Amino acid sequence: MKEWKELTLTDDYLFSQIMKDEEFCKLFLEMLMGIKITKVIYLEAQKEVNLFPQTKGIRMDVYLEGDNEIYNIEMQTTHKHNLVKRMRYYHSAIDVDSLLRGNPYDQLKKSYVIFICNFDLCGDGFPVYESQTVWKQNGQEIGDEQIKVVYNTSAFEKAQDPRLRALLQYLSTATVTDEARPIADKVAAFKRLFPDGRPHMKYELDLYDKWREGRAEGIKEGIEIGEERGIAKGREDGILTVVYTAFEQGLSTEVIASLTHMSIEEIEKLRDTFSV
């Protein structure tokens, strides 16, 4: 576990906590995307979306809504090779979560799923990769307003906009240029609020406790599923052996169905499978 004083803006806890500050969040997003954020309607860090009990839930580092846009900003420091599919799922979860039942589809806001990475996702050396859905035949945007943006902080030198270049450089190397000074000063001021790092320690301990609980529950569930599957598999294999032996002994389909409590149709299919 990192010491509090060693944390940088690329660390999950510090990033999500400082982004709760609306002014900092606006400044960060304006430098990142080169846009003007006029108003933040809703801002939440570590927002959890669990749509249905049987579906996979997500936890977004930073989620904010403007007048006409929704932004999900993620800090990603490890390459898990599932990022593109994660972005697809995040867009879907945002749409379902934001559209109230009965409302028309045209009330869906433009949504940005943004990943800030310390690695080059596509390997082409660009500082920014942006994706929008287009029609295959003519290359025109289809207008679904789902935008995926991936930043590669390691390629900060290639960023054309000076503010973006300064921000990516700060995230990549902790170098504080004049353009990045407002961001760095706010990070330093935030860290001074908690000189002992107690909130961070509690956060790490909570994560560890959840990991232990999840691991224990996963092991227990795995054992139960394994036992159930083992029993079911054994029962299935046993019945198949009985059916095959019955076929070899020349018993009729009706008799075998009666012995195994299977339907005549199922027995006939097995006869074809066994080629007897």
mmCIF file of C-alpha atoms in Angstrom:
data_model
loop_
_atom_site.group_PDB
_atom_site.id
_atom_site.type_symbol
_atom_site.label_atom_id
_atom_site.label_comp_id
_atom_site.label_asym_id
_atom_site.label_seq_id
_atom_site.Cartn_x
_atom_site.Cartn_y
_atom_site.Cartn_z
ATOM 1 C CA MET A 1 0.000 0.000 0.000
ATOM 2 C CA LYS A 2 1.350 3.434 -0.959
ATOM 3 C CA GLU A 3 1.972 6.039 1.699
ATOM 4 C CA TRP A 4 -0.403 9.003 1.591
ATOM 5 C CA LYS A 5 2.427 11.399 0.731
ATOM 6 C CA GLU A 6 3.408 9.199 -2.226
ATOM 7 C CA LEU A 7 -0.004 9.239 -3.873
ATOM 8 C CA THR A 8 -0.348 11.056 -7.179
ATOM 9 C CA LEU A 9 -3.379 12.057 -9.196
ATOM 10 C CA THR A 10 -3.176 8.764 -11.092
ATOM 11 C CA ASP A 11 -3.921 6.800 -7.918
ATOM 12 C CA ASP A 12 -7.541 5.693 -7.745
ATOM 13 C CA TYR A 13 -8.351 7.003 -4.282
ATOM 14 C CA LEU A 14 -6.791 10.445 -4.623
ATOM 15 C CA PHE A 15 -8.230 10.956 -8.095
ATOM 16 C CA SER A 16 -11.777 10.005 -7.141
ATOM 17 C CA GLN A 17 -11.726 12.044 -3.917
ATOM 18 C CA ILE A 18 -10.303 15.280 -5.279
ATOM 19 C CA MET A 19 -12.623 15.112 -8.291
ATOM 20 C CA LYS A 20 -15.537 15.519 -5.863
ATOM 21 C CA ASP A 21 -14.551 19.194 -5.796
ATOM 22 C CA GLU A 22 -16.674 20.715 -8.551
ATOM 23 C CA GLU A 23 -14.230 23.499 -9.410
ATOM 24 C CA PHE A 24 -11.320 21.093 -9.651
ATOM 25 C CA CYS A 25 -13.389 18.665 -11.708
ATOM 26 C CA LYS A 26 -14.404 21.404 -14.144
ATOM 27 C CA LEU A 27 -10.820 22.628 -14.479
ATOM 28 C CA PHE A 28 -9.503 19.113 -15.022
ATOM 29 C CA LEU A 29 -12.110 18.280 -17.675
ATOM 30 C CA GLU A 30 -11.644 21.617 -19.469
ATOM 31 C CA MET A 31 -7.876 21.051 -19.690
ATOM 32 C CA LEU A 32 -8.365 17.437 -20.718
ATOM 33 C CA MET A 33 -10.912 17.998 -23.473
ATOM 34 C CA GLY A 34 -10.350 21.611 -24.464
ATOM 35 C CA ILE A 35 -13.957 22.566 -23.773
ATOM 36 C CA LYS A 36 -15.771 24.946 -21.463
ATOM 37 C CA ILE A 37 -17.883 23.373 -18.719
ATOM 38 C CA THR A 38 -20.581 25.910 -17.929
ATOM 39 C CA LYS A 39 -22.536 23.980 -15.333
ATOM 40 C CA VAL A 40 -22.318 20.733 -13.399
ATOM 41 C CA ILE A 41 -25.764 19.418 -12.520
ATOM 42 C CA TYR A 42 -24.663 16.239 -10.793
ATOM 43 C CA LEU A 43 -21.269 15.009 -9.678
ATOM 44 C CA GLU A 44 -20.409 11.732 -7.967
ATOM 45 C CA ALA A 45 -17.153 9.891 -7.338
ATOM 46 C CA GLN A 46 -17.061 6.098 -7.157
ATOM 47 C CA LYS A 47 -20.611 5.962 -8.521
ATOM 48 C CA GLU A 48 -21.983 2.433 -8.463
ATOM 49 C CA VAL A 49 -24.468 1.233 -11.049
ATOM 50 C CA ASN A 50 -26.135 -2.119 -10.413
ATOM 51 C CA LEU A 51 -28.933 -2.361 -12.937
ATOM 52 C CA PHE A 52 -30.275 -5.808 -12.090
ATOM 53 C CA PRO A 53 -29.309 -8.449 -9.522
ATOM 54 C CA GLN A 54 -28.241 -10.880 -12.243
ATOM 55 C CA THR A 55 -26.124 -8.409 -14.254
ATOM 56 C CA LYS A 56 -22.593 -7.173 -13.696
ATOM 57 C CA GLY A 57 -22.411 -3.936 -11.730
ATOM 58 C CA ILE A 58 -19.867 -1.197 -12.333
ATOM 59 C CA ARG A 59 -18.164 1.446 -10.225
ATOM 60 C CA MET A 60 -17.180 4.605 -12.065
ATOM 61 C CA ASP A 61 -14.266 6.704 -10.812
ATOM 62 C CA VAL A 62 -15.965 9.995 -11.647
ATOM 63 C CA TYR A 63 -19.452 10.590 -13.039
ATOM 64 C CA LEU A 64 -20.841 14.034 -13.828
ATOM 65 C CA GLU A 65 -23.718 15.490 -15.758
ATOM 66 C CA GLY A 66 -23.814 18.833 -17.503
ATOM 67 C CA ASP A 67 -26.756 20.464 -19.238
ATOM 68 C CA ASN A 68 -26.530 18.227 -22.282
ATOM 69 C CA GLU A 69 -23.698 15.779 -21.595
ATOM 70 C CA ILE A 70 -22.703 12.991 -19.260
ATOM 71 C CA TYR A 71 -19.043 12.305 -18.522
ATOM 72 C CA ASN A 72 -17.565 9.162 -17.015
ATOM 73 C CA ILE A 73 -13.846 9.609 -16.321
ATOM 74 C CA GLU A 74 -11.654 6.645 -15.408
ATOM 75 C CA MET A 75 -7.997 6.587 -14.392
ATOM 76 C CA GLN A 76 -6.425 3.374 -15.721
ATOM 77 C CA THR A 77 -2.854 2.454 -14.798
ATOM 78 C CA THR A 78 -2.905 -1.252 -15.663
ATOM 79 C CA HIS A 79 -3.558 -2.706 -19.104
ATOM 80 C CA LYS A 80 -6.138 -5.466 -18.625
ATOM 81 C CA HIS A 81 -6.857 -5.824 -22.365
ATOM 82 C CA ASN A 82 -10.617 -5.471 -21.876
ATOM 83 C CA LEU A 83 -10.845 -1.700 -21.974
ATOM 84 C CA VAL A 84 -12.785 -1.367 -25.219
ATOM 85 C CA LYS A 85 -15.456 -3.835 -24.093
ATOM 86 C CA ARG A 86 -15.585 -2.064 -20.709
ATOM 87 C CA MET A 87 -16.277 1.220 -22.485
ATOM 88 C CA ARG A 88 -19.097 -0.389 -24.418
ATOM 89 C CA TYR A 89 -20.629 -1.747 -21.199
ATOM 90 C CA TYR A 90 -20.218 1.572 -19.374
ATOM 91 C CA HIS A 91 -22.080 3.402 -22.130
ATOM 92 C CA SER A 92 -24.946 0.915 -21.878
ATOM 93 C CA ALA A 93 -25.080 1.158 -18.090
ATOM 94 C CA ILE A 94 -25.066 4.962 -18.205
ATOM 95 C CA ASP A 95 -27.954 5.018 -20.675
ATOM 96 C CA VAL A 96 -30.115 2.601 -18.708
ATOM 97 C CA ASP A 97 -29.325 4.331 -15.426
ATOM 98 C CA SER A 98 -30.028 7.837 -16.725
ATOM 99 C CA LEU A 99 -33.236 7.288 -18.710
ATOM 100 C CA LEU A 100 -36.298 7.154 -16.504
ATOM 101 C CA ARG A 101 -39.007 4.635 -17.314
ATOM 102 C CA GLY A 102 -41.463 5.967 -19.849
ATOM 103 C CA ASN A 103 -39.214 8.784 -21.073
ATOM 104 C CA PRO A 104 -38.496 9.020 -24.822
ATOM 105 C CA TYR A 105 -35.111 7.955 -26.161
ATOM 106 C CA ASP A 106 -34.333 11.449 -27.409
ATOM 107 C CA GLN A 107 -33.891 12.529 -23.788
ATOM 108 C CA LEU A 108 -30.669 10.529 -23.611
ATOM 109 C CA LYS A 109 -27.781 12.949 -23.218
ATOM 110 C CA LYS A 110 -24.565 12.810 -25.190
ATOM 111 C CA SER A 111 -22.295 10.540 -23.188
ATOM 112 C CA TYR A 112 -18.520 10.452 -22.946
ATOM 113 C CA VAL A 113 -16.680 7.459 -21.526
ATOM 114 C CA ILE A 114 -13.122 8.634 -20.926
ATOM 115 C CA PHE A 115 -10.140 6.514 -19.917
ATOM 116 C CA ILE A 116 -6.862 8.173 -18.938
ATOM 117 C CA CYS A 117 -4.107 5.573 -19.358
ATOM 118 C CA ASN A 118 -0.389 5.490 -18.729
ATOM 119 C CA PHE A 119 -0.025 3.107 -21.677
ATOM 120 C CA ASP A 120 -0.736 3.281 -25.395
ATOM 121 C CA LEU A 121 -3.958 1.344 -25.985
ATOM 122 C CA CYS A 122 -3.671 1.238 -29.785
ATOM 123 C CA GLY A 123 0.101 1.319 -30.105
ATOM 124 C CA ASP A 124 0.181 4.158 -32.643
ATOM 125 C CA GLY A 125 1.812 6.761 -30.405
ATOM 126 C CA PHE A 126 -1.072 9.229 -30.286
ATOM 127 C CA PRO A 127 -1.831 11.123 -27.067
ATOM 128 C CA VAL A 128 -5.581 10.889 -27.712
ATOM 129 C CA TYR A 129 -7.786 8.266 -29.371
ATOM 130 C CA GLU A 130 -11.429 9.196 -29.931
ATOM 131 C CA SER A 131 -14.156 6.961 -31.304
ATOM 132 C CA GLN A 132 -17.656 7.661 -32.545
ATOM 133 C CA THR A 133 -20.017 5.262 -34.268
ATOM 134 C CA VAL A 134 -20.236 5.706 -38.035
ATOM 135 C CA TRP A 135 -22.145 4.060 -40.844
ATOM 136 C CA LYS A 136 -19.979 1.493 -42.585
ATOM 137 C CA GLN A 137 -21.080 2.454 -46.103
ATOM 138 C CA ASN A 138 -20.482 6.216 -46.052
ATOM 139 C CA GLY A 139 -18.400 6.851 -42.933
ATOM 140 C CA GLN A 140 -20.905 9.351 -41.556
ATOM 141 C CA GLU A 141 -21.646 9.537 -37.845
ATOM 142 C CA ILE A 142 -24.890 7.801 -36.961
ATOM 143 C CA GLY A 143 -25.701 10.332 -34.246
ATOM 144 C CA ASP A 144 -26.040 8.034 -31.244
ATOM 145 C CA GLU A 145 -23.835 10.525 -29.331
ATOM 146 C CA GLN A 146 -21.821 7.811 -27.594
ATOM 147 C CA ILE A 147 -18.226 8.977 -27.565
ATOM 148 C CA LYS A 148 -15.243 6.997 -26.329
ATOM 149 C CA VAL A 149 -12.006 8.820 -25.561
ATOM 150 C CA VAL A 150 -8.725 7.240 -24.463
ATOM 151 C CA TYR A 151 -5.757 9.354 -23.389
ATOM 152 C CA ASN A 152 -2.197 8.078 -23.516
ATOM 153 C CA THR A 153 -0.251 10.136 -20.961
ATOM 154 C CA SER A 154 3.078 8.688 -22.101
ATOM 155 C CA ALA A 155 2.703 10.520 -25.431
ATOM 156 C CA PHE A 156 2.195 13.938 -23.815
ATOM 157 C CA GLU A 157 4.853 15.572 -26.001
ATOM 158 C CA LYS A 158 2.700 14.987 -29.093
ATOM 159 C CA ALA A 159 -0.377 16.764 -27.715
ATOM 160 C CA GLN A 160 -1.024 19.905 -29.757
ATOM 161 C CA ASP A 161 -2.993 21.824 -27.156
ATOM 162 C CA PRO A 162 -0.557 23.270 -24.560
ATOM 163 C CA ARG A 163 -2.939 22.816 -21.634
ATOM 164 C CA LEU A 164 -3.611 19.188 -22.529
ATOM 165 C CA ARG A 165 0.106 18.589 -23.027
ATOM 166 C CA ALA A 166 0.843 20.065 -19.598
ATOM 167 C CA LEU A 167 -1.860 17.973 -17.918
ATOM 168 C CA LEU A 168 -0.752 14.717 -19.552
ATOM 169 C CA GLN A 169 2.874 15.485 -18.684
ATOM 170 C CA TYR A 170 1.908 16.109 -15.063
ATOM 171 C CA LEU A 171 0.001 12.825 -14.941
ATOM 172 C CA SER A 172 2.831 10.930 -16.614
ATOM 173 C CA THR A 173 5.901 12.378 -14.905
ATOM 174 C CA ALA A 174 4.619 14.633 -12.068
ATOM 175 C CA THR A 175 6.324 17.557 -13.819
ATOM 176 C CA VAL A 176 4.630 20.837 -12.927
ATOM 177 C CA THR A 177 4.665 23.366 -15.781
ATOM 178 C CA ASP A 178 3.001 26.774 -15.656
ATOM 179 C CA GLU A 179 -0.129 25.400 -17.345
ATOM 180 C CA ALA A 180 -0.341 22.498 -14.907
ATOM 181 C CA ARG A 181 0.293 24.630 -11.821
ATOM 182 C CA PRO A 182 -3.414 25.154 -10.956
ATOM 183 C CA ILE A 183 -3.966 21.381 -10.963
ATOM 184 C CA ALA A 184 -0.809 20.605 -8.972
ATOM 185 C CA ASP A 185 -1.546 23.301 -6.385
ATOM 186 C CA LYS A 186 -5.033 21.966 -5.777
ATOM 187 C CA VAL A 187 -3.710 18.412 -5.402
ATOM 188 C CA ALA A 188 -1.105 19.581 -2.877
ATOM 189 C CA ALA A 189 -3.710 21.565 -0.948
ATOM 190 C CA PHE A 190 -6.031 18.580 -0.825
ATOM 191 C CA LYS A 191 -3.297 16.308 0.520
ATOM 192 C CA ARG A 192 -2.478 18.859 3.237
ATOM 193 C CA LEU A 193 -6.034 18.542 4.527
ATOM 194 C CA PHE A 194 -5.207 15.028 5.742
ATOM 195 C CA PRO A 195 -1.553 15.037 6.832
ATOM 196 C CA ASP A 196 -1.827 11.610 8.441
ATOM 197 C CA GLY A 197 -3.592 10.096 5.429
ATOM 198 C CA ARG A 198 -6.231 8.522 7.652
ATOM 199 C CA PRO A 199 -9.075 8.506 5.081
ATOM 200 C CA HIS A 200 -6.806 6.752 2.598
ATOM 201 C CA MET A 201 -5.784 4.147 5.151
ATOM 202 C CA LYS A 202 -9.439 3.466 5.952
ATOM 203 C CA TYR A 203 -10.227 3.203 2.231
ATOM 204 C CA GLU A 204 -7.440 0.658 1.693
ATOM 205 C CA LEU A 205 -8.499 -1.372 4.737
ATOM 206 C CA ASP A 206 -12.126 -1.362 3.579
ATOM 207 C CA LEU A 207 -11.023 -2.580 0.155
ATOM 208 C CA TYR A 208 -8.970 -5.330 1.768
ATOM 209 C CA ASP A 209 -11.892 -6.412 3.942
ATOM 210 C CA LYS A 210 -14.187 -6.502 0.907
ATOM 211 C CA TRP A 211 -11.576 -8.489 -1.009
ATOM 212 C CA ARG A 212 -11.301 -11.029 1.809
ATOM 213 C CA GLU A 213 -15.084 -11.318 2.106
ATOM 214 C CA GLY A 214 -15.452 -11.648 -1.660
ATOM 215 C CA ARG A 215 -12.672 -14.228 -1.839
ATOM 216 C CA ALA A 216 -14.195 -16.308 0.966
ATOM 217 C CA GLU A 217 -17.647 -16.055 -0.585
ATOM 218 C CA GLY A 218 -16.248 -16.914 -4.007
ATOM 219 C CA ILE A 219 -14.445 -19.973 -2.667
ATOM 220 C CA LYS A 220 -17.591 -21.119 -0.851
ATOM 221 C CA GLU A 221 -19.759 -20.560 -3.921
ATOM 222 C CA GLY A 222 -17.220 -22.283 -6.128
ATOM 223 C CA ILE A 223 -17.202 -25.329 -3.863
ATOM 224 C CA GLU A 224 -20.995 -25.437 -3.824
ATOM 225 C CA ILE A 225 -21.219 -25.073 -7.601
ATOM 226 C CA GLY A 226 -18.512 -27.667 -8.028
ATOM 227 C CA GLU A 227 -20.330 -30.095 -5.799
ATOM 228 C CA GLU A 228 -23.625 -29.475 -7.564
ATOM 229 C CA ARG A 229 -22.040 -29.876 -10.968
ATOM 230 C CA GLY A 230 -20.210 -32.970 -9.802
ATOM 231 C CA ILE A 231 -23.391 -34.573 -8.557
ATOM 232 C CA ALA A 232 -25.271 -33.593 -11.691
ATOM 233 C CA LYS A 233 -22.444 -34.805 -13.908
ATOM 234 C CA GLY A 234 -22.268 -38.103 -12.051
ATOM 235 C CA ARG A 235 -25.989 -38.584 -12.337
ATOM 236 C CA GLU A 236 -25.890 -37.756 -16.053
ATOM 237 C CA ASP A 237 -22.988 -40.130 -16.718
ATOM 238 C CA GLY A 238 -24.716 -42.888 -14.742
ATOM 239 C CA ILE A 239 -27.931 -42.580 -16.728
ATOM 240 C CA LEU A 240 -26.032 -42.565 -20.022
ATOM 241 C CA THR A 241 -24.253 -45.773 -18.988
ATOM 242 C CA VAL A 242 -27.568 -47.405 -18.130
ATOM 243 C CA VAL A 243 -29.066 -46.373 -21.472
ATOM 244 C CA TYR A 244 -26.069 -47.606 -23.466
ATOM 245 C CA THR A 245 -26.055 -50.951 -21.654
ATOM 246 C CA ALA A 246 -29.792 -51.307 -22.195
ATOM 247 C CA PHE A 247 -29.330 -50.703 -25.906
ATOM 248 C CA GLU A 248 -26.632 -53.379 -26.053
ATOM 249 C CA GLN A 249 -28.931 -55.831 -24.285
ATOM 250 C CA GLY A 250 -31.648 -55.186 -26.810
ATOM 251 C CA LEU A 251 -34.200 -53.585 -24.515
ATOM 252 C CA SER A 252 -36.933 -51.608 -26.209
ATOM 253 C CA THR A 253 -37.137 -47.824 -26.206
ATOM 254 C CA GLU A 254 -40.272 -47.961 -24.053
ATOM 255 C CA VAL A 255 -38.616 -50.136 -21.401
ATOM 256 C CA ILE A 256 -35.506 -47.943 -21.274
ATOM 257 C CA ALA A 257 -37.677 -44.814 -20.952
ATOM 258 C CA SER A 258 -39.517 -46.442 -18.070
ATOM 259 C CA LEU A 259 -36.274 -47.394 -16.303
ATOM 260 C CA THR A 260 -34.622 -43.979 -16.662
ATOM 261 C CA HIS A 261 -37.726 -41.735 -16.429
ATOM 262 C CA MET A 262 -36.710 -40.180 -19.737
ATOM 263 C CA SER A 263 -39.024 -39.520 -22.674
ATOM 264 C CA ILE A 264 -39.122 -41.800 -25.685
ATOM 265 C CA GLU A 265 -37.891 -38.899 -27.824
ATOM 266 C CA GLU A 266 -34.819 -38.461 -25.600
ATOM 267 C CA ILE A 267 -34.070 -42.193 -25.758
ATOM 268 C CA GLU A 268 -34.324 -42.160 -29.553
ATOM 269 C CA LYS A 269 -31.901 -39.245 -29.757
ATOM 270 C CA LEU A 270 -29.433 -41.138 -27.573
ATOM 271 C CA ARG A 271 -29.807 -44.200 -29.781
ATOM 272 C CA ASP A 272 -28.761 -42.093 -32.769
ATOM 273 C CA THR A 273 -25.878 -40.624 -30.767
ATOM 274 C CA PHE A 274 -24.635 -44.024 -29.698
ATOM 275 C CA SER A 275 -25.238 -45.460 -33.198
ATOM 276 C CA VAL A 276 -26.726 -48.663 -31.801
#
